[in-house]
Coordinates of C-alpha atoms in Angstrom, one line a residue:
M19 CA 197.6 147.4 84.2
G20 CA 198.8 143.9 83.4
S21 CA 197.9 142.4 86.8
H22 CA 194.4 144.2 86.6
G23 CA 193.8 142.8 83.0
H24 CA 194.6 139.4 84.4
A25 CA 192.2 139.4 87.2
T26 CA 189.6 140.6 84.9
R27 CA 190.1 137.3 82.4
H28 CA 190.1 135.2 85.6
T29 CA 186.8 136.5 86.6
S30 CA 185.0 136.0 83.0
Q31 CA 186.3 132.4 82.5
G32 CA 186.4 131.1 86.0
R33 CA 183.5 133.0 88.3
P34 CA 180.4 134.3 86.6
G35 CA 179.7 138.0 86.9
V36 CA 176.8 139.3 88.9
H37 CA 174.4 139.5 85.8
Q38 CA 175.6 136.2 84.6
R39 CA 174.9 134.6 88.4
S40 CA 171.5 136.4 88.4
R41 CA 170.5 135.1 84.7
R42 CA 171.6 131.5 85.6
A43 CA 169.9 131.8 89.2
W44 CA 166.5 132.8 87.4
T45 CA 166.9 130.2 84.9
A46 CA 167.3 127.4 87.5
I47 CA 164.3 128.9 89.5
C48 CA 162.1 128.9 86.4
L49 CA 163.4 125.2 85.6
C50 CA 162.5 124.1 89.2
V51 CA 158.7 125.8 89.0
G52 CA 158.3 124.2 85.6
L53 CA 159.2 120.8 86.7
A54 CA 157.1 121.1 90.0
G55 CA 154.0 122.1 87.6
L56 CA 154.5 119.0 85.7
P57 CA 152.3 116.1 86.2
R58 CA 154.0 113.4 88.4
P59 CA 153.0 109.8 87.6
A60 CA 150.8 108.3 90.5
P61 CA 152.9 105.8 92.7
A62 CA 152.1 102.4 91.6
E63 CA 149.8 100.3 94.1
P64 CA 151.7 97.7 95.8
S65 CA 150.6 94.2 94.1
P66 CA 149.1 91.7 96.7
V67 CA 150.8 88.5 97.5
E68 CA 149.9 86.0 94.9
L69 CA 148.0 83.1 96.4
R70 CA 147.6 79.5 94.9
I71 CA 145.3 77.1 96.6
T72 CA 144.7 73.8 95.1
G73 CA 142.4 70.9 96.4
L74 CA 139.4 72.6 97.5
D75 CA 136.1 73.1 95.6
E76 CA 134.9 76.8 95.3
P77 CA 132.9 77.4 98.9
L78 CA 136.0 76.0 100.7
E79 CA 138.4 78.0 98.7
K80 CA 136.4 81.1 99.0
N81 CA 136.3 81.0 102.9
V82 CA 140.0 80.1 103.2
R83 CA 141.1 83.0 101.2
A84 CA 138.7 85.2 103.4
L85 CA 140.3 84.1 106.5
L86 CA 144.0 83.9 105.4
T87 CA 145.9 87.0 106.5
M88 CA 148.5 86.4 103.9
A89 CA 145.6 87.3 101.5
R90 CA 145.7 90.7 102.7
Q91 CA 149.4 91.3 102.5
T92 CA 151.5 93.2 99.6
A93 CA 154.4 92.5 97.9
D94 CA 156.2 95.3 99.7
A95 CA 155.4 94.1 103.1
R96 CA 158.3 93.7 105.5
Q97 CA 159.7 90.1 105.8
A98 CA 158.7 89.8 109.5
V99 CA 155.0 90.6 108.6
I100 CA 155.0 88.0 105.7
D101 CA 156.5 85.4 108.1
L102 CA 154.0 85.9 110.6
A103 CA 151.2 85.5 107.9
A104 CA 152.9 82.3 107.0
A105 CA 153.1 81.1 110.4
R106 CA 149.2 81.7 110.9
A107 CA 148.2 80.3 107.6
A108 CA 147.8 76.7 108.8
D109 CA 145.5 77.5 111.7
E110 CA 143.7 79.8 109.7
I111 CA 143.0 77.4 106.9
R112 CA 141.7 74.6 109.8
T113 CA 139.4 77.5 110.9
A114 CA 138.1 78.2 107.7
L115 CA 137.5 74.5 106.8
Q116 CA 135.5 73.9 110.1
P117 CA 132.2 75.3 109.5
Y118 CA 131.9 72.8 106.4
G119 CA 132.6 70.0 108.7
Y120 CA 136.4 69.2 107.8
Y121 CA 138.4 69.2 110.9
Q122 CA 141.6 67.2 109.8
P123 CA 142.8 68.8 106.7
R124 CA 146.4 68.1 105.5
I125 CA 148.1 71.2 104.3
A126 CA 151.4 71.5 102.3
A127 CA 152.6 75.2 102.3
T128 CA 155.5 76.8 100.4
L129 CA 156.3 80.7 100.4
K130 CA 158.7 82.1 97.5
R131 CA 160.2 85.3 96.7
Q132 CA 159.9 85.7 93.0
K133 CA 161.4 89.1 91.5
A134 CA 159.4 91.8 93.1
N135 CA 156.5 89.6 94.5
W136 CA 155.5 86.7 97.0
L137 CA 154.1 83.3 95.8
A138 CA 152.4 81.4 98.6
E139 CA 151.2 78.0 97.7
Y140 CA 148.9 75.8 99.6
R141 CA 147.8 72.5 98.7
I142 CA 145.3 71.3 100.9
D143 CA 143.4 67.8 101.1
P144 CA 140.3 68.6 103.5
G145 CA 140.3 65.0 104.5
P146 CA 137.2 63.2 105.5
P147 CA 134.3 65.3 106.9
V148 CA 132.7 64.9 110.1
R149 CA 129.2 63.6 109.9
V150 CA 125.9 64.1 112.0
A151 CA 125.4 61.0 114.1
H152 CA 122.3 62.1 116.3
V153 CA 120.0 65.2 116.4
D154 CA 118.1 66.0 119.4
V155 CA 115.9 69.1 118.8
R156 CA 113.2 69.7 121.3
L157 CA 110.5 72.1 122.6
E158 CA 109.5 72.6 126.0
G159 CA 106.5 74.4 127.2
E160 CA 103.6 75.9 125.5
A161 CA 105.5 76.1 122.3
A162 CA 105.5 72.3 121.8
Q163 CA 101.6 72.6 121.2
E164 CA 101.9 75.1 118.3
P165 CA 101.9 73.5 114.7
G166 CA 104.3 76.4 113.5
M167 CA 107.0 75.7 115.9
R168 CA 106.6 71.8 115.7
A169 CA 107.0 72.3 111.9
L170 CA 110.3 73.7 112.4
V171 CA 111.5 70.9 114.3
E172 CA 110.2 68.4 111.7
R173 CA 112.0 70.6 109.1
F174 CA 115.3 71.1 111.0
P175 CA 117.8 71.5 108.3
V176 CA 120.4 69.2 109.5
R177 CA 119.6 65.4 109.7
P178 CA 121.5 62.1 111.0
G179 CA 124.1 61.2 108.0
D180 CA 124.6 64.7 106.7
V181 CA 128.2 66.6 106.8
L182 CA 128.3 68.8 109.7
E183 CA 127.7 72.2 108.1
H184 CA 127.6 75.0 111.1
R185 CA 125.6 77.2 109.1
Q186 CA 123.0 74.9 108.4
Y187 CA 122.7 74.2 112.1
E188 CA 122.8 77.9 112.7
K189 CA 119.9 78.5 110.2
G190 CA 117.6 75.9 112.0
R191 CA 118.5 77.3 115.4
D192 CA 117.9 80.9 114.4
A193 CA 114.4 79.8 112.7
L194 CA 113.3 78.5 115.9
Q195 CA 114.4 81.6 117.7
D196 CA 112.6 84.1 115.2
Q197 CA 109.4 82.1 115.3
A198 CA 109.3 82.0 118.9
A199 CA 109.6 85.8 118.9
E200 CA 107.1 86.2 115.9
M201 CA 104.6 84.0 118.0
G202 CA 104.9 85.8 121.4
F203 CA 107.2 83.5 123.3
F204 CA 109.1 86.4 124.5
D205 CA 110.6 84.5 127.4
A206 CA 112.0 81.7 125.4
R207 CA 115.4 80.3 125.8
F208 CA 117.7 77.4 124.7
T209 CA 118.4 75.3 127.9
T210 CA 120.7 73.1 126.0
R211 CA 122.7 74.4 122.7
E212 CA 125.7 72.1 121.8
V213 CA 127.4 70.8 118.9
R214 CA 129.4 68.0 120.2
V215 CA 132.4 66.8 117.6
D216 CA 134.4 63.8 118.2
V217 CA 137.1 64.5 115.6
K218 CA 138.7 61.1 116.0
D219 CA 135.5 59.1 115.3
Q220 CA 134.6 61.9 112.6
R221 CA 131.1 62.3 114.1
A222 CA 128.8 65.2 115.6
D223 CA 126.1 65.2 117.9
I224 CA 123.3 68.1 118.0
V225 CA 121.5 68.7 121.0
L226 CA 119.1 71.9 120.9
H227 CA 116.4 72.2 123.7
L228 CA 114.2 75.4 123.4
A229 CA 112.2 76.3 126.6
S230 CA 109.5 78.5 125.4
G231 CA 107.9 79.9 128.5
R232 CA 104.3 81.1 128.1
R233 CA 102.8 82.7 125.0
Y234 CA 101.8 86.5 125.2
R235 CA 98.6 87.8 124.3
F236 CA 97.6 91.1 122.6
G237 CA 96.4 93.3 125.5
E238 CA 94.5 96.9 125.1
L239 CA 95.2 98.6 121.7
S240 CA 95.6 102.5 122.1
F241 CA 96.1 105.1 119.3
S242 CA 97.4 108.6 119.8
Q243 CA 95.0 111.5 119.4
T244 CA 93.7 112.1 115.8
P245 CA 90.7 113.7 114.3
L246 CA 89.5 110.2 113.2
D247 CA 87.3 108.1 115.7
P248 CA 89.0 105.3 117.6
E249 CA 86.5 102.5 116.5
L250 CA 87.5 103.5 112.9
L251 CA 91.1 103.1 113.6
R252 CA 90.6 99.7 115.6
R253 CA 89.0 98.5 112.6
F254 CA 92.4 98.6 110.7
A255 CA 93.8 95.8 113.1
R256 CA 93.2 92.3 112.3
F257 CA 93.7 91.0 115.8
S258 CA 91.5 91.4 118.8
P259 CA 92.7 91.8 122.6
D260 CA 93.4 88.2 124.2
E261 CA 94.4 87.0 120.9
P262 CA 98.0 85.2 120.7
Y263 CA 100.4 87.9 120.0
R264 CA 101.6 87.5 116.2
A265 CA 104.5 90.0 115.0
S266 CA 103.1 89.6 111.4
A267 CA 99.8 91.0 112.6
V268 CA 101.7 94.2 114.2
L269 CA 103.5 94.8 110.9
A270 CA 100.0 94.1 109.0
L271 CA 98.5 96.9 111.1
Q272 CA 101.3 99.6 110.3
K273 CA 101.2 98.6 106.5
S274 CA 97.4 99.1 106.6
L275 CA 97.4 102.3 108.6
L276 CA 100.3 103.8 106.0
N277 CA 98.1 102.5 102.8
S278 CA 94.8 104.2 104.1
G279 CA 96.1 107.7 103.0
Y280 CA 95.2 109.1 106.2
F281 CA 98.7 108.9 108.0
A282 CA 102.2 110.0 107.3
R283 CA 103.7 108.1 110.3
A284 CA 102.5 105.0 112.3
D285 CA 104.8 103.8 115.0
I286 CA 103.6 100.6 116.7
A287 CA 105.1 99.6 120.2
P288 CA 104.3 96.6 121.9
R289 CA 104.8 97.2 125.7
L290 CA 106.4 94.3 127.0
E291 CA 107.3 95.8 130.2
Q292 CA 103.8 96.5 130.9
A293 CA 102.4 93.0 130.2
R294 CA 100.0 91.9 133.0
D295 CA 99.1 88.2 133.1
G296 CA 100.7 87.8 129.9
R297 CA 98.5 90.6 128.3
M298 CA 100.7 92.8 126.6
P299 CA 99.4 96.1 125.5
V300 CA 100.1 97.8 122.3
D301 CA 100.6 101.6 121.5
V302 CA 100.2 103.2 118.3
A303 CA 101.5 106.8 117.7
L304 CA 100.0 108.3 114.4
D305 CA 100.8 111.5 112.5
M306 CA 97.9 112.7 109.9
V307 CA 98.8 113.5 106.6
P308 CA 97.5 117.1 105.5
R309 CA 93.8 117.1 105.0
N310 CA 93.7 118.8 101.8
R311 CA 95.7 117.8 98.6
I312 CA 95.7 119.8 95.2
D313 CA 97.5 117.9 92.2
L314 CA 98.5 119.4 89.0
G315 CA 99.3 117.2 85.7
G316 CA 99.7 117.8 82.0
G317 CA 100.9 116.4 78.9
Y318 CA 100.7 116.5 75.2
G319 CA 99.9 114.5 72.2
T320 CA 99.5 115.6 68.5
D321 CA 96.0 114.1 68.5
T322 CA 94.8 115.8 71.9
G323 CA 97.0 118.8 71.9
P324 CA 98.0 120.1 75.4
R325 CA 96.1 118.4 78.1
L326 CA 95.8 119.7 81.6
S327 CA 94.2 118.2 84.8
V328 CA 93.6 119.4 88.1
G329 CA 92.5 117.4 91.2
Y330 CA 91.6 118.2 94.7
R331 CA 91.3 115.7 97.4
N332 CA 89.8 115.9 101.1
R333 CA 91.5 113.1 102.8
Y334 CA 89.3 113.1 105.7
L335 CA 86.0 115.0 105.6
N336 CA 85.1 113.9 109.0
S337 CA 85.6 111.7 112.0
L338 CA 84.3 108.7 110.1
G339 CA 87.1 108.9 107.5
H340 CA 84.9 109.8 104.5
T341 CA 86.8 111.3 101.7
F342 CA 86.2 113.2 98.9
Q343 CA 87.9 114.0 95.7
A344 CA 87.3 115.9 92.5
S345 CA 89.3 116.3 89.2
A346 CA 89.0 118.2 86.1
K347 CA 90.7 117.2 82.6
L348 CA 90.7 119.5 80.0
S349 CA 92.2 119.3 76.2
L350 CA 91.3 120.2 72.6
I351 CA 89.1 117.0 72.1
W352 CA 87.6 116.1 75.5
N353 CA 86.6 118.0 78.6
Q354 CA 85.7 115.9 82.1
L355 CA 84.8 116.4 85.6
D356 CA 84.7 113.6 87.9
A357 CA 83.9 113.3 91.6
I358 CA 83.9 110.7 94.2
Y359 CA 82.7 110.4 97.7
A360 CA 84.1 107.3 99.9
I361 CA 83.0 105.7 102.9
P362 CA 85.3 103.0 104.5
L363 CA 83.6 100.1 105.6
S364 CA 84.7 97.0 107.9
D365 CA 88.1 97.0 106.5
P366 CA 88.8 100.7 106.2
E367 CA 92.2 100.0 104.0
K368 CA 90.7 97.4 101.5
D369 CA 86.9 97.9 101.9
Q370 CA 85.0 101.0 100.5
L371 CA 81.6 102.1 99.1
A372 CA 81.8 105.1 96.9
L373 CA 79.5 107.4 95.1
T374 CA 81.0 108.6 91.6
S375 CA 80.0 111.1 88.9
K376 CA 81.0 112.3 85.6
L377 CA 80.3 115.0 83.4
G378 CA 82.2 114.9 80.2
L379 CA 82.2 116.5 76.6
E380 CA 84.2 114.7 73.7
D381 CA 85.0 115.8 70.2
T382 CA 87.3 113.0 68.6
V383 CA 87.7 111.5 65.1
A384 CA 84.8 109.1 66.3
G385 CA 82.4 112.0 66.8
R386 CA 80.8 114.0 69.4
A387 CA 79.5 112.9 72.5
K388 CA 77.9 114.5 76.0
V389 CA 78.2 112.0 78.7
I390 CA 76.2 112.2 82.2
R391 CA 77.2 109.2 84.4
G392 CA 76.5 108.6 88.1
G393 CA 76.7 105.5 90.3
I394 CA 77.6 103.5 93.2
R395 CA 80.6 101.0 93.6
H396 CA 82.0 98.9 96.3
G397 CA 85.6 98.0 96.3
T398 CA 87.4 95.1 98.5
T399 CA 90.1 92.4 98.1
R400 CA 89.1 89.0 97.3
W401 CA 91.4 86.0 96.2
D402 CA 94.4 88.3 96.4
L403 CA 92.6 90.4 93.5
R404 CA 91.0 93.8 93.7
E405 CA 87.4 93.7 93.2
I406 CA 85.1 96.5 92.4
L407 CA 81.5 96.1 91.7
S408 CA 79.7 98.9 90.2
L409 CA 76.2 99.9 89.1
D410 CA 76.1 103.0 86.9
Y411 CA 73.4 105.1 85.2
L412 CA 74.7 106.6 81.7
R413 CA 73.0 109.1 79.8
E414 CA 75.1 110.0 76.5
T415 CA 74.0 112.1 73.5
F416 CA 76.3 111.3 70.4
N417 CA 76.6 112.1 66.9
I418 CA 78.6 109.6 64.6
G419 CA 77.1 111.1 61.3
L420 CA 73.2 110.0 61.8
G421 CA 72.1 113.1 63.7
N422 CA 72.2 113.4 67.8
Q423 CA 71.1 110.1 69.5
T424 CA 70.5 109.9 73.0
T425 CA 70.8 106.5 75.0
D426 CA 70.0 105.7 78.7
L427 CA 71.9 102.6 80.2
L428 CA 71.8 101.0 83.5
I429 CA 75.2 99.4 83.7
P430 CA 76.4 96.7 86.4
S431 CA 80.0 95.6 86.0
V432 CA 82.7 93.7 87.9
N433 CA 86.3 94.4 87.4
Y434 CA 89.5 92.4 88.8
T435 CA 92.9 93.7 89.0
W436 CA 95.9 91.5 90.0
L437 CA 98.9 93.6 90.3
S438 CA 102.4 92.1 91.4
S439 CA 105.3 94.7 91.0
D440 CA 108.8 95.3 92.8
D441 CA 108.3 99.1 92.7
A442 CA 105.1 101.2 92.3
I443 CA 106.9 104.0 90.5
F444 CA 109.9 102.5 88.6
P445 CA 109.2 99.0 88.3
R446 CA 111.9 96.8 87.3
Q447 CA 109.8 93.4 87.1
G448 CA 106.2 93.8 87.3
V449 CA 102.6 92.3 85.8
R450 CA 99.2 93.7 85.8
L451 CA 96.2 92.0 84.8
D452 CA 92.5 93.7 84.5
A453 CA 89.5 91.8 83.5
N454 CA 86.1 93.9 83.2
L455 CA 82.7 92.5 82.5
A456 CA 79.7 95.0 81.9
G457 CA 76.5 95.1 80.4
S458 CA 72.9 96.1 80.3
V459 CA 69.2 94.5 80.0
Q460 CA 66.7 96.3 77.7
G461 CA 63.6 97.3 79.9
L462 CA 65.6 97.4 83.2
G463 CA 66.4 101.1 83.1
S464 CA 68.0 100.5 79.8
Q465 CA 67.3 101.0 76.1
L466 CA 69.1 98.2 75.0
S467 CA 71.0 95.0 75.7
F468 CA 74.6 94.4 75.6
A469 CA 77.3 92.3 77.2
R470 CA 81.1 93.3 76.9
F471 CA 84.3 91.6 78.2
R472 CA 87.6 93.2 78.3
L473 CA 91.0 91.8 79.1
Y474 CA 94.0 93.9 79.7
G475 CA 97.8 92.6 80.6
K476 CA 101.0 94.5 80.9
G477 CA 104.3 93.4 81.8
V478 CA 107.5 94.8 82.7
Y479 CA 110.7 92.6 82.5
S480 CA 114.5 93.5 83.2
L481 CA 116.8 92.0 81.0
N482 CA 119.6 93.6 83.3
D483 CA 120.1 97.0 85.2
D484 CA 119.8 99.0 82.0
N485 CA 117.6 97.2 79.8
R486 CA 113.9 96.4 79.8
L487 CA 111.1 95.0 77.9
I488 CA 107.6 96.2 78.2
L489 CA 104.8 93.8 77.0
R490 CA 101.2 95.2 76.7
G491 CA 98.0 93.5 75.6
Q492 CA 94.1 94.0 75.3
F493 CA 91.4 91.9 73.9
G494 CA 87.6 92.9 74.1
E495 CA 84.3 91.2 72.8
M496 CA 80.8 92.5 72.9
L497 CA 77.5 91.3 72.2
T498 CA 74.5 93.8 71.8
N499 CA 70.8 93.6 70.1
D500 CA 71.4 97.4 68.6
F501 CA 74.9 98.6 68.2
D502 CA 73.8 101.7 66.4
R503 CA 72.4 102.9 69.7
M504 CA 75.2 101.9 71.7
P505 CA 77.0 105.1 73.2
I506 CA 80.4 106.1 71.8
T507 CA 82.1 105.8 75.1
E508 CA 81.1 102.0 75.7
R509 CA 82.1 100.9 72.0
F510 CA 85.6 99.6 71.3
Y511 CA 88.2 101.9 69.5
A512 CA 91.9 101.8 69.3
G513 CA 94.7 104.3 68.5
G514 CA 96.5 106.9 70.6
A515 CA 99.1 106.4 73.5
P516 CA 97.0 103.8 75.4
T517 CA 96.7 101.5 72.4
V518 CA 98.2 101.9 69.2
R519 CA 100.9 105.0 69.0
G520 CA 101.2 106.5 65.5
Y521 CA 97.5 106.9 65.1
R522 CA 95.2 109.5 66.7
L523 CA 93.0 108.8 69.7
F524 CA 89.9 106.4 68.4
E525 CA 91.2 106.5 64.8
I526 CA 91.5 102.7 64.1
S527 CA 87.9 101.6 63.6
P528 CA 85.4 100.7 60.8
V529 CA 84.1 103.6 59.0
N530 CA 80.6 104.4 58.1
V531 CA 79.0 106.0 54.9
Y532 CA 79.3 109.3 56.5
G533 CA 83.2 108.9 57.0
K534 CA 82.5 108.5 60.7
R535 CA 84.2 105.9 63.0
T536 CA 81.8 103.8 64.5
G537 CA 84.1 101.5 66.7
G538 CA 83.5 97.7 66.7
Q539 CA 82.4 94.8 68.7
H540 CA 85.7 93.1 68.7
L541 CA 89.1 94.6 69.8
A542 CA 92.6 93.2 69.8
V543 CA 95.8 95.1 70.7
G544 CA 99.3 94.2 71.3
S545 CA 102.5 96.0 71.9
L546 CA 106.3 95.3 72.4
E547 CA 108.8 98.0 73.8
Y548 CA 112.4 98.0 74.6
D549 CA 113.7 100.5 77.1
R550 CA 117.4 101.2 77.5
V551 CA 119.1 103.8 80.4
L552 CA 121.6 105.8 78.5
F553 CA 123.0 107.7 81.6
G554 CA 121.3 108.6 85.1
D555 CA 117.9 108.9 85.0
W556 CA 117.7 109.2 81.2
G557 CA 117.0 106.7 78.5
V558 CA 115.7 105.8 75.3
A559 CA 112.7 103.4 73.8
A560 CA 111.8 101.8 70.6
F561 CA 108.2 100.2 70.2
S562 CA 106.0 98.7 68.0
D563 CA 102.1 98.5 68.6
V564 CA 99.4 96.6 66.6
G565 CA 95.7 96.9 66.9
Y566 CA 92.5 95.8 65.3
V567 CA 88.9 96.9 65.6
G568 CA 86.1 95.4 63.8
N569 CA 82.8 93.6 63.7
D570 CA 83.5 90.7 61.5
F571 CA 87.3 89.8 62.0
E572 CA 88.1 90.8 58.5
G573 CA 89.0 94.3 58.8
P574 CA 92.7 95.5 58.4
V575 CA 95.4 95.5 61.2
S576 CA 96.8 98.7 62.0
T577 CA 100.7 98.9 63.0
G578 CA 102.6 101.9 64.6
V579 CA 106.3 101.9 65.3
G580 CA 108.3 104.4 66.8
I581 CA 111.2 105.7 69.5
G582 CA 110.9 107.7 72.5
A583 CA 112.8 109.3 75.7
R584 CA 112.5 108.3 79.0
W585 CA 113.2 110.4 82.1
R586 CA 112.8 109.1 85.7
S587 CA 111.9 112.6 87.2
P588 CA 111.5 113.3 90.8
V589 CA 107.6 113.0 90.5
G590 CA 107.5 109.9 88.4
P591 CA 108.4 108.6 84.9
V592 CA 108.0 110.9 81.9
R593 CA 107.7 109.4 78.3
L594 CA 108.0 111.4 75.1
D595 CA 107.1 109.0 72.2
V596 CA 107.1 109.8 68.7
G597 CA 105.0 107.3 66.5
V598 CA 104.8 106.6 62.8
P599 CA 102.0 104.6 61.3
L600 CA 102.7 101.9 59.0
S601 CA 99.1 101.6 57.7
K602 CA 96.8 104.1 56.5
A603 CA 96.4 106.9 58.9
L604 CA 95.1 110.4 59.1
D605 CA 98.6 112.1 59.8
P606 CA 102.2 110.8 59.2
V607 CA 103.6 111.1 62.6
Q608 CA 102.0 111.4 66.2
V609 CA 103.8 112.6 69.3
Y610 CA 102.8 111.8 73.0
L611 CA 104.1 113.2 76.3
I612 CA 102.9 111.0 79.0
L613 CA 103.4 111.2 82.8
G614 CA 102.7 108.3 85.2
P615 CA 104.0 104.8 86.2
D616 CA 104.5 102.0 83.9
L617 CA 102.0 99.6 85.3

């Protein structure tokens, strides 16, 4: 009994029992699992070797750092790797300085181990630069007779006395080569291309001789099969067979074809391998866009209520490239149906003749109007401006409190537009200017005489990636011998999203004794808007608009302010604005939902 009891005590004190061992084992397992589940600190990124470079200006130092193997080492690199990088440093520094004309630098280098990092110091005296003593740039062959090529020789960016900068030499050399290719000297080659450096005398000679060979000419221009007449397609080209080749003319042809609205793809391939007697054929592969297109649009304004638009376009009615488009616009205050039949002329991209028609019904705060309009217009490009000459017949029946009146006008007009933008849909920088002059003469198809000038401008300016300013202005002047008979649609009004937000459409106007807004002969509108991107494609805006319409320059100026939301949607910008009038107005607030580009 005593012996058994002793064994029992030994077990309980020195070796755990089965149940105790199990509990402790489970405890250890749980502790291990718990520790494994805890987040572990990410291993610290090894710090780079510290570099100190003195004695060089910024461009030289930047190039040295870019070439130094030591700059790509880290503090935990093996000693042998650091030693190898240190051994290469002097040669790498010399190589980095040579493109800037420094061939004899003096370099003092030290390498120290400090705590957990390396410190590499380079004290560099670049020494005197090599200067260009002689420049011999020469054209041989037909290129010597071309003013564009000779101008590049005369403007070669390296001159005698300059510090030898290899990048400037390469810039001039490549410009000669690129211009030769642009002008069709496809056999051009450098017979001599040397930069001779005399380090001892610190001088360099440049010898660059370009043998151009013959200049190739355009051969036959052929198009892939399309529904359009080949003669129409050839009018897109601004060159003809046997003209000297110009790469810019080929790119202009591609741009014109794609901008025409007929084609989804235009691949142009000059066939150098098929050239005969220096005449190189050019093949154009075209894919048509779908013939028919339907567009749907919409919006909302407190003044207009919901707006809906439906548009149809036939992009090529026949082989001559005629087009037809029609649109219907519906809202609570106006309904409109438009149609345009367009005929391409000598330059199909820019030169068109169009027949236009419009039927409209308006019921705004200005009054009621029934509009019938038809005309002819010619659009072209002149002086880098878009020019549109129009002749319209207008019959409008309107009522602004004096009963129904009907006025017939034959209105010639001219409109010029200048547009410069970095992006057609979402511009960061851009300007648009429109100038319009219109009028009529009593007795020449018109019941009254008038002359009207309108100037519109808008600018988008980016302060940085997330902030933009948008400035907008409009000015108008009118002279007439019978303002009371002027149709509502030909008078000046302001108010609404296009002019002064916070007011109803056409609300800003002189008022007659019947409380109807008569419009005016003078118009001035200005707007300042600040847009800020918040995240992704979403942003906010704050704006202030001012406007005046009157007949004597003594009427009040109306001001509206507000905020808005901006969304860069897949189909274009969407703007939701809330405008509050600061002057007398019909409503305390207006809401506008607008779709379309900023310019």
